[in-house]
Coordinates of C-alpha atoms in Angstrom, one line a residue:
X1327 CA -30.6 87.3 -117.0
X1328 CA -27.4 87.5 -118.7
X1329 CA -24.7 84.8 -119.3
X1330 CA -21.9 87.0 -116.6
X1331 CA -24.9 87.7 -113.5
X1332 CA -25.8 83.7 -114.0
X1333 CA -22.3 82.7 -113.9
X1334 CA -22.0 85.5 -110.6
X1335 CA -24.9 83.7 -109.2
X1336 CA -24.2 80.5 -109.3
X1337 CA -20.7 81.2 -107.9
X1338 CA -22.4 83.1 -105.0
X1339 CA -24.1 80.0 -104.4
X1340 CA -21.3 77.8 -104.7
X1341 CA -19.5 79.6 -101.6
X1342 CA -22.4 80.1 -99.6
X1343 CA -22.6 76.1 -99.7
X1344 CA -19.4 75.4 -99.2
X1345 CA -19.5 77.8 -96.3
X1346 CA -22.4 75.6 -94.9
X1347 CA -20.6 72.6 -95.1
X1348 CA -17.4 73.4 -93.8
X1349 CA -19.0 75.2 -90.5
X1350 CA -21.0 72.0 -89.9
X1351 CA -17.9 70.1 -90.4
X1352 CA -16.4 72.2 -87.6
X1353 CA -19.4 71.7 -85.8
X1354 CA -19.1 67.8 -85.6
X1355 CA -15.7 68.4 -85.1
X1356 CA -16.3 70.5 -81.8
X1357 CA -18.9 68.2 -80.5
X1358 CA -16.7 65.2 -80.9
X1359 CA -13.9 66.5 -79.0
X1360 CA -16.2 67.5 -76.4
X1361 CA -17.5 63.8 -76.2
X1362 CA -13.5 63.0 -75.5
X1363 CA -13.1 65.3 -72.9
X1364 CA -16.2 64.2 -71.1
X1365 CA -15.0 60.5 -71.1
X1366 CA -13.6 59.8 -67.9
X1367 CA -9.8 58.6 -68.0
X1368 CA -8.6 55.0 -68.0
X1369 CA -6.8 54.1 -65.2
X1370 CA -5.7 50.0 -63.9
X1371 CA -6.9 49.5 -60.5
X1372 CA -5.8 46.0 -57.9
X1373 CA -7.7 45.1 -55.2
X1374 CA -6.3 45.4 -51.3
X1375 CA -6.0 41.8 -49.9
X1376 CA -4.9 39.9 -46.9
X1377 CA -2.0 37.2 -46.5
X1378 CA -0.3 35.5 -44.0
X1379 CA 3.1 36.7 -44.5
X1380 CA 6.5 36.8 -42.5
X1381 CA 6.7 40.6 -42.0
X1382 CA 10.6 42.1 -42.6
X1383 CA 11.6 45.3 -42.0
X1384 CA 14.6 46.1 -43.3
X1385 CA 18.0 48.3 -42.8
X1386 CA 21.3 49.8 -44.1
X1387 CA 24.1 47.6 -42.5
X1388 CA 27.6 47.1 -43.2
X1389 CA 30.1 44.7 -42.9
X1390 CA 32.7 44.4 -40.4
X1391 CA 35.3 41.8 -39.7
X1392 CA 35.3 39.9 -36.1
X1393 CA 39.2 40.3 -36.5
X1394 CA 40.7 42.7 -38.3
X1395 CA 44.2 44.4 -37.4
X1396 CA 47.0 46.6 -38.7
X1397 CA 50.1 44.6 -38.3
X1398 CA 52.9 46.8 -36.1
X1399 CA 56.8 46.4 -35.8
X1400 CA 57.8 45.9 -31.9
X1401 CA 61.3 46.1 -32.5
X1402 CA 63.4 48.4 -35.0
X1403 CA 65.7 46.6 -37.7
X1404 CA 65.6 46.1 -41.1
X1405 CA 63.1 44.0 -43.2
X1406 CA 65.3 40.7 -44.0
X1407 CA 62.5 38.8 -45.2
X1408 CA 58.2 38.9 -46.4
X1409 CA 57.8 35.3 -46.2
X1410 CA 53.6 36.8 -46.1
X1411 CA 52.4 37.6 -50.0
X1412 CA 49.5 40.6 -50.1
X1413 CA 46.6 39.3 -51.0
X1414 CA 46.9 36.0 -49.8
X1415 CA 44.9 33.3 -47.0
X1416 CA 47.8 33.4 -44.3
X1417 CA 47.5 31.0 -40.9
X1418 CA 47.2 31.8 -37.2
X1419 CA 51.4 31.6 -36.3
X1420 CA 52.9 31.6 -39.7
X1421 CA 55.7 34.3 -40.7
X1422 CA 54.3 37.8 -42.7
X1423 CA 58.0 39.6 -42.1
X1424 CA 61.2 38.4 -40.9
X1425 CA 63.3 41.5 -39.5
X1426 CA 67.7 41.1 -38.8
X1427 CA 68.0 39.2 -35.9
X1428 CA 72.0 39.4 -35.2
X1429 CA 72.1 42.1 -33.2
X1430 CA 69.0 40.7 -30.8
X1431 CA 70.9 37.5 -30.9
X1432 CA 73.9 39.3 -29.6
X1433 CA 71.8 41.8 -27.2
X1434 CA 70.4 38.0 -25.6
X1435 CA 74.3 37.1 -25.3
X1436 CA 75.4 39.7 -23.3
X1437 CA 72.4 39.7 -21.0
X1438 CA 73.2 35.9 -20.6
X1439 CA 76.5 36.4 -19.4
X1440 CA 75.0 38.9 -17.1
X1441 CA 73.7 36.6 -15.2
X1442 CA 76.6 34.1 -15.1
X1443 CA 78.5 37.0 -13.6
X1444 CA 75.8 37.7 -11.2
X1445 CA 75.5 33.7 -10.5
X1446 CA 79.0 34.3 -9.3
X1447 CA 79.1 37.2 -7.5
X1448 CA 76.0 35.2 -5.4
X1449 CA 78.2 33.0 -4.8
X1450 CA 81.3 34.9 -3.4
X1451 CA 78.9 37.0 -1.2
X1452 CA 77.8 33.7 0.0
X1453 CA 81.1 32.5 1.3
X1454 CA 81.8 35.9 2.7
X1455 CA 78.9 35.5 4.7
X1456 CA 80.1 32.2 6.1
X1457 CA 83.3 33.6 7.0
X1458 CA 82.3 36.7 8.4
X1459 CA 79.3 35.1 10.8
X1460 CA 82.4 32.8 12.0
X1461 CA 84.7 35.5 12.9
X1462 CA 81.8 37.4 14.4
X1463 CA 81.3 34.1 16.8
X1464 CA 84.8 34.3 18.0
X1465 CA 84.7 37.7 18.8
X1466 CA 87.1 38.2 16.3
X1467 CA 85.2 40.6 14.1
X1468 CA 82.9 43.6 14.7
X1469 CA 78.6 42.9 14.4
X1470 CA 78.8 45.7 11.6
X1471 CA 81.0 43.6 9.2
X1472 CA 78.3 40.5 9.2
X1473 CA 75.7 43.4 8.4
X1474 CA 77.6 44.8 5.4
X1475 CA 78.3 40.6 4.5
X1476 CA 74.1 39.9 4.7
X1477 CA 73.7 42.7 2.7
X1478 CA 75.6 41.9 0.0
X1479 CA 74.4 38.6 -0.5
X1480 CA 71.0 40.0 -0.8
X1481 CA 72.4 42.8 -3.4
X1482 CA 73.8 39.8 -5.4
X1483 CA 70.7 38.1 -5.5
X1484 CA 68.5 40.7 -6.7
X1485 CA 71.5 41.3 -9.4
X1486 CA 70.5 37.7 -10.2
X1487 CA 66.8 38.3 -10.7
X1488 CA 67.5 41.5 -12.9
X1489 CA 69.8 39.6 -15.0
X1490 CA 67.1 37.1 -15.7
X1491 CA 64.2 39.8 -16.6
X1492 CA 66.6 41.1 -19.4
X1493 CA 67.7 37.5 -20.6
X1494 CA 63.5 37.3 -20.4
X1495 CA 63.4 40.7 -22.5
X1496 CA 66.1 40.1 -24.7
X1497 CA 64.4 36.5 -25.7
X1498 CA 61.1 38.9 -26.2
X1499 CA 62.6 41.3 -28.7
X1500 CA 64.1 38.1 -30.3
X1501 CA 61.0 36.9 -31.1
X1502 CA 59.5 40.0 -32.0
X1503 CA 62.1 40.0 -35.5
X1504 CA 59.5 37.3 -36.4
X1505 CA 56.5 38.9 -37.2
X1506 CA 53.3 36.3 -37.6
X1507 CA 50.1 36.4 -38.4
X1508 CA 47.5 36.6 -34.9
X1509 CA 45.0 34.7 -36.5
X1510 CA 43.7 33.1 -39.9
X1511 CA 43.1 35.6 -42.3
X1512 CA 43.6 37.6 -45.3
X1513 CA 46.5 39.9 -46.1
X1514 CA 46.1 43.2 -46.9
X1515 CA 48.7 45.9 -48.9
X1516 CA 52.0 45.8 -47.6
X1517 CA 53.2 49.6 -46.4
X1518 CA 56.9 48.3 -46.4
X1519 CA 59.2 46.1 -48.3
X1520 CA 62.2 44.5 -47.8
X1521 CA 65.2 46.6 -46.9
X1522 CA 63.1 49.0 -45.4
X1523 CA 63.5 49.6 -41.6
X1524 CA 61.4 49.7 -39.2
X1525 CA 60.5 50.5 -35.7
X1526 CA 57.3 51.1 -33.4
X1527 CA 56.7 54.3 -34.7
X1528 CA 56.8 53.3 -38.5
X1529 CA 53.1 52.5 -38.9
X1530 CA 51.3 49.3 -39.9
X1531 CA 53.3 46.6 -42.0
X1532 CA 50.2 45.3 -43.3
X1533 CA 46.5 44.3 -42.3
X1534 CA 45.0 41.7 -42.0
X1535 CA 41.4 40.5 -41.8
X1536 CA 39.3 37.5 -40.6
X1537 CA 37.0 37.1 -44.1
X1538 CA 34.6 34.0 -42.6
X1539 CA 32.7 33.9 -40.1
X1540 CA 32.0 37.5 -40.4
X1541 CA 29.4 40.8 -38.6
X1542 CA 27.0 43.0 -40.4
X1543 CA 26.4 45.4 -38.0
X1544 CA 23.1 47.6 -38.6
X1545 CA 21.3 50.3 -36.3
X1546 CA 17.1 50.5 -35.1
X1547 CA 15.2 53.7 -34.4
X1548 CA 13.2 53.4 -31.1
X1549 CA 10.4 52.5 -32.5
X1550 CA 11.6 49.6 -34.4
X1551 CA 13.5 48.4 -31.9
X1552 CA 9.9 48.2 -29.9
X1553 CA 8.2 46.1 -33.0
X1554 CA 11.2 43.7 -32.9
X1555 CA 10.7 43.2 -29.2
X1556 CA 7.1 43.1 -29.4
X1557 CA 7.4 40.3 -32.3
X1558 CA 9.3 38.3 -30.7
X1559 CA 8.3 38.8 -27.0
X1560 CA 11.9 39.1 -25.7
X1561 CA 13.7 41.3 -23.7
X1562 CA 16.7 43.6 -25.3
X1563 CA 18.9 41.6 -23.4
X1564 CA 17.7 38.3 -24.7
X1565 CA 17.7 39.2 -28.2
X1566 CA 20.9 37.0 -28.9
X1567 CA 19.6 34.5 -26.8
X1568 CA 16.9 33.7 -27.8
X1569 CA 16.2 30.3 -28.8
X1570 CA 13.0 31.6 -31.2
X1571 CA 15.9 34.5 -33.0
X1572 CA 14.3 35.9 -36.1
X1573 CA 17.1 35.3 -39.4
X1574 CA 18.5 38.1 -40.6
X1575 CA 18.8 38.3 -44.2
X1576 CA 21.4 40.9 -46.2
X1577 CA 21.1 42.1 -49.9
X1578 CA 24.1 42.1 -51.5
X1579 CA 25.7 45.5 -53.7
X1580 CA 24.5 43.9 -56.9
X1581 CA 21.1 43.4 -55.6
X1582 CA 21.1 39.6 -55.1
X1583 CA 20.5 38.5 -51.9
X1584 CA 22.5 35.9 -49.8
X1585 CA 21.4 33.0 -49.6
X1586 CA 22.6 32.6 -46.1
X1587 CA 20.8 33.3 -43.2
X1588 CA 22.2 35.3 -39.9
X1589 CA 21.4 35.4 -36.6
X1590 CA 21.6 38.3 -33.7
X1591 CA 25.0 37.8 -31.6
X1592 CA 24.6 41.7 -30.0
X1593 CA 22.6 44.3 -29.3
X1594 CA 24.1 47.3 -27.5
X1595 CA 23.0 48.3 -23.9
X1596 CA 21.8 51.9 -24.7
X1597 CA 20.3 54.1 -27.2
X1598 CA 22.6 56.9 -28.7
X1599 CA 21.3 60.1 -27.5
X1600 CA 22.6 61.6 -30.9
X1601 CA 21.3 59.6 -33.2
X1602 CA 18.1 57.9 -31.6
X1603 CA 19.2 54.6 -32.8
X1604 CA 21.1 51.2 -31.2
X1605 CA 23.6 49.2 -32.8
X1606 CA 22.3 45.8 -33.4
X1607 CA 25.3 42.4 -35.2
X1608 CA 24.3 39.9 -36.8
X1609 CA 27.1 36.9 -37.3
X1610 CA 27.2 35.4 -41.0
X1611 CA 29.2 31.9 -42.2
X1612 CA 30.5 33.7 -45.0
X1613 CA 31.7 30.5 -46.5
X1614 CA 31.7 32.4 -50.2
X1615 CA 33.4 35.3 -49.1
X1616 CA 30.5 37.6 -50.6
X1617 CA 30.2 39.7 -47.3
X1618 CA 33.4 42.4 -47.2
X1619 CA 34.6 44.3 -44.4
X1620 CA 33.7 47.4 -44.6
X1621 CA 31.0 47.1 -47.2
X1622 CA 27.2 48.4 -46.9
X1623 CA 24.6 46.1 -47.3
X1624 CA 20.8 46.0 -47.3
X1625 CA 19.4 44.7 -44.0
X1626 CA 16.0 42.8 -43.2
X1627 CA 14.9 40.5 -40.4
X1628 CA 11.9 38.9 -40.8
X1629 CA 9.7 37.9 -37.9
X1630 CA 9.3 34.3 -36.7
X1631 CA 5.8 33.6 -36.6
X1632 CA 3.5 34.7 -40.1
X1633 CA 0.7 36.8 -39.6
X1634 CA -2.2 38.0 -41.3
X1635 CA -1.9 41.1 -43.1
X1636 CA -3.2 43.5 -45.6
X1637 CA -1.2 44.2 -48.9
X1638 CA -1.5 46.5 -52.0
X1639 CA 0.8 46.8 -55.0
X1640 CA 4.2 49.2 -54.7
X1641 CA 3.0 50.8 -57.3
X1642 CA -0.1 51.8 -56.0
X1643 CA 1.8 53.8 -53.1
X1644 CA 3.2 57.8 -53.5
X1645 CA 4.2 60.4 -51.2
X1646 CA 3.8 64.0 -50.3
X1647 CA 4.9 65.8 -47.3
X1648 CA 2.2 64.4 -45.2
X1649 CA 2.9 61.3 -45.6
X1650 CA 2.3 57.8 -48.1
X1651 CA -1.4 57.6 -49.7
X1652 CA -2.6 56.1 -52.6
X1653 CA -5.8 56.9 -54.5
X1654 CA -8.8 54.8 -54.3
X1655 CA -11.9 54.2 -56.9
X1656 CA -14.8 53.8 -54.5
X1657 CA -18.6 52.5 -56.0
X1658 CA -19.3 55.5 -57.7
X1659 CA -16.0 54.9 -59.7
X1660 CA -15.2 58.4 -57.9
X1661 CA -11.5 58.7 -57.2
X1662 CA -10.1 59.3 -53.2
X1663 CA -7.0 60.3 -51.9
X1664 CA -6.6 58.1 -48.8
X1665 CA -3.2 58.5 -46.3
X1666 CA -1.5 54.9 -45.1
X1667 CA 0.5 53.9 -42.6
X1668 CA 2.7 51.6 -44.2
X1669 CA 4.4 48.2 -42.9
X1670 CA 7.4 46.1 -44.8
X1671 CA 7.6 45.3 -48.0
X1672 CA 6.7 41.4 -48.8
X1673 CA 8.1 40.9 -52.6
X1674 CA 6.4 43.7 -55.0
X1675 CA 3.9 44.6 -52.5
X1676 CA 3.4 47.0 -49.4
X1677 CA 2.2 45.9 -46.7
X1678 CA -1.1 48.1 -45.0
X1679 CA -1.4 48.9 -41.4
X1680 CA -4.1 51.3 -41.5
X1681 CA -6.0 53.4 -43.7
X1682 CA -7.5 50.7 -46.0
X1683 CA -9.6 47.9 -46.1
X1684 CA -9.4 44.6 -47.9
X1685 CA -11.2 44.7 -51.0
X1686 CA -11.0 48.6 -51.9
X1687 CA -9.6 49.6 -55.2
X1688 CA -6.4 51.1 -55.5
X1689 CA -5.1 52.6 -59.1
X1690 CA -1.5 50.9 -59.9
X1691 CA -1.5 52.7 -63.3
X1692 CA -2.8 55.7 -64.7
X1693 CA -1.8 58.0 -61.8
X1694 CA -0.7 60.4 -63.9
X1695 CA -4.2 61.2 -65.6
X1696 CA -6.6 61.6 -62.6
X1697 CA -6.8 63.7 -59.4
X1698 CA -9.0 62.9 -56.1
X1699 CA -13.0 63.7 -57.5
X1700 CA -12.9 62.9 -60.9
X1701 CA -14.5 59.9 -62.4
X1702 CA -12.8 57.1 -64.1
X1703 CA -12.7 54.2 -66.0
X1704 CA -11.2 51.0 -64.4
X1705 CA -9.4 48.4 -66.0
X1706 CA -8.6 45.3 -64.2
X1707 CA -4.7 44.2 -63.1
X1708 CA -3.8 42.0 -65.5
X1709 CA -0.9 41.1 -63.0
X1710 CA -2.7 38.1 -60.1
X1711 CA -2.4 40.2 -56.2
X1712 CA -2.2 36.8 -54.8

């Protein structure tokens, strides 16, 4: 054999090995990836288990102000004065706007010496009565002229009353050119300034709004409407009577909640046909001001008496379009699909009315990886259910 076929050879050779080794690389390769994919996912499972807890259900409210009103002009004039500064704590009876009062002044005048002149005229028809039921006793006048005399007292005395009603008016629209606040309260914006003038028909002045004690008014469906009722073994009309009333609790737009409890002062007489619900107030303090009229809030009530109930994670729950499920590892470590029917929500858990038992597995993470059938592998909440 020659020195070129040896060197051909032993290149043949060379690749043929190399060949070898790099399909039973792949080969290892292939078989370890298989071993992968037959593992069964990881997925962190918590246990379903039962607490006494005070059950809450909650809903959207919003605030609203016991008092609240848009401060009107009742006579026309111009704006002398604004003793009242926007923004500002103002009491029941103290001045907001102070409107020209001459010419009221003068109108109450007038109507006073009205009255004087009707106070007379009383007084003349009087003494024209007198004379005329004399001269009708002698004979010396006609029957007719003590009518016409009777009637003109009577004439002068209603002049009398009508002269009072309009000193009474007059002394009304008077007062009116001092325009107080209703009640203790809160100034709002003021539409008009001073100089302006103003009149019935001008619009509001200005608001004003009682801040403290203050509602949160918030709606129930039928059905929870029934649960309350049943929880608390009341009648809808009882509901703000109650001695045993269940504290209503709000959340607050930043997500802190009050610490304040309300209580129940309403509960409307009728369902609204529109929207299947009933308006429900609860009265708060409000001592810090942190409730606004007008703002929305998150409503709960929680039920008087604790009761036993079964509770899983948050996370563990989803939702499709039949409804909230979770998925459940059963013995065989197999996963299920399993449809709830949901209660409240006691801190970071849900709380189970049917569809589960205590005990059962539910997967809190991991719900990503696995489907109802496969197998996994479970992993332990780190995070204590009780």
């Amino acid at each position: 054999m020659g020195f070129r076929k040896m060197r051909n050879r032993i290149a043949g050779l060379a690749s043929a090995g190399l060949l070898a080794f790099t399909l039973a690389a792949c080969d290892g390769e292939d078989d370890s990836a298989q071993q992968e994919e037959a593992a069964p996912p990881k997925v962190t499972i918590a246990a379903a288990y039962t607490q006494d807890v005070n059950e809450q259900m909650s809903f959207i409210g919003r605030g609203e102000a016991i008092d609240a009103v848009d401060i009107v002009a009742r006579v026309e004039g111009f704006i002398l004065e604004q003793p009242g500064i926007e923004g500002e704590y103002i009491k029941r009876g103290e001045p907001i706007f102070r409107i020209e009062r001459d010419q009221y002044e003068a109108t109450l005048t007038a109507r006073e010496a009205d009255l004087a002149r009707a106070e007379a005229n009383l007084d003349l028809a009087g003494i024209e009565l007198d004379r005329k039921q004399q001269l009708v006793s002698k004979g010396a006048a006609p029957e007719s002229e003590l009518d016409v005399a009777r009637a003109n007292e009577k004439g002068a005395e209603a002049d009398i009353l009508a002269a009072q009603a309009a000193i009474d008016q007059a002394k009304l629209d008077l007062s009116y050119t001092e325009i107080v606040a209703p009640f203790d309260g809160r100034l709002g914006r003021a539409q008009h300034s001073v100089g302006d003038i103003v009149s019935p028909t001008s619009g509001p002045l200005i608001s004003i709004v009682r801040e403290a004690p203050i509602y949160v008014t918030f709606s129930l469906s039928e059905k929870q409407l029934t649960t309350v009722l049943e929880q608390l073994d009341v009648e809808l009309a009882d509901l703000h009577t109650n001695r045993a009333q269940p504290d209503v609790f709000v959340t607050l737009p930043n997500g802190s909640l009050l610490d304040e409890a309300g209580k129940v002062v309403f509960a409307d007489n009728r369902i609204d046909p529109q929207t299947g619900t009933i308006s429900i107030r609860a009265q708060f303090e409000n001592d810090r001001g942190l409730i606004v009229d007008g703002s929305f809030l998150n409503v709960s009530i929680q039920a008087i008496e604790p009761e036993t109930k079964l509770l899983v994670p948050q996370a563990a729950v989803q939702r499709d379009q039949k409804g909230d499920f979770v998925l459940v590892v059963n013995q065989q470590q197999i996963v299920e699909q399993r449809y709830v029917e949901l209660g409240g929500q006691v801190e970071t858990n849900s709380v189970v009315r049917n569809g589960l038992q205590e005990g059962e597995s539910v997967i809190v993470e991991g719900l990503q990886r696995v489907r109802p059938g496969v197998p996994v592998e479970t992993v332990l909440n780190a995070t204590p259910t009780e």
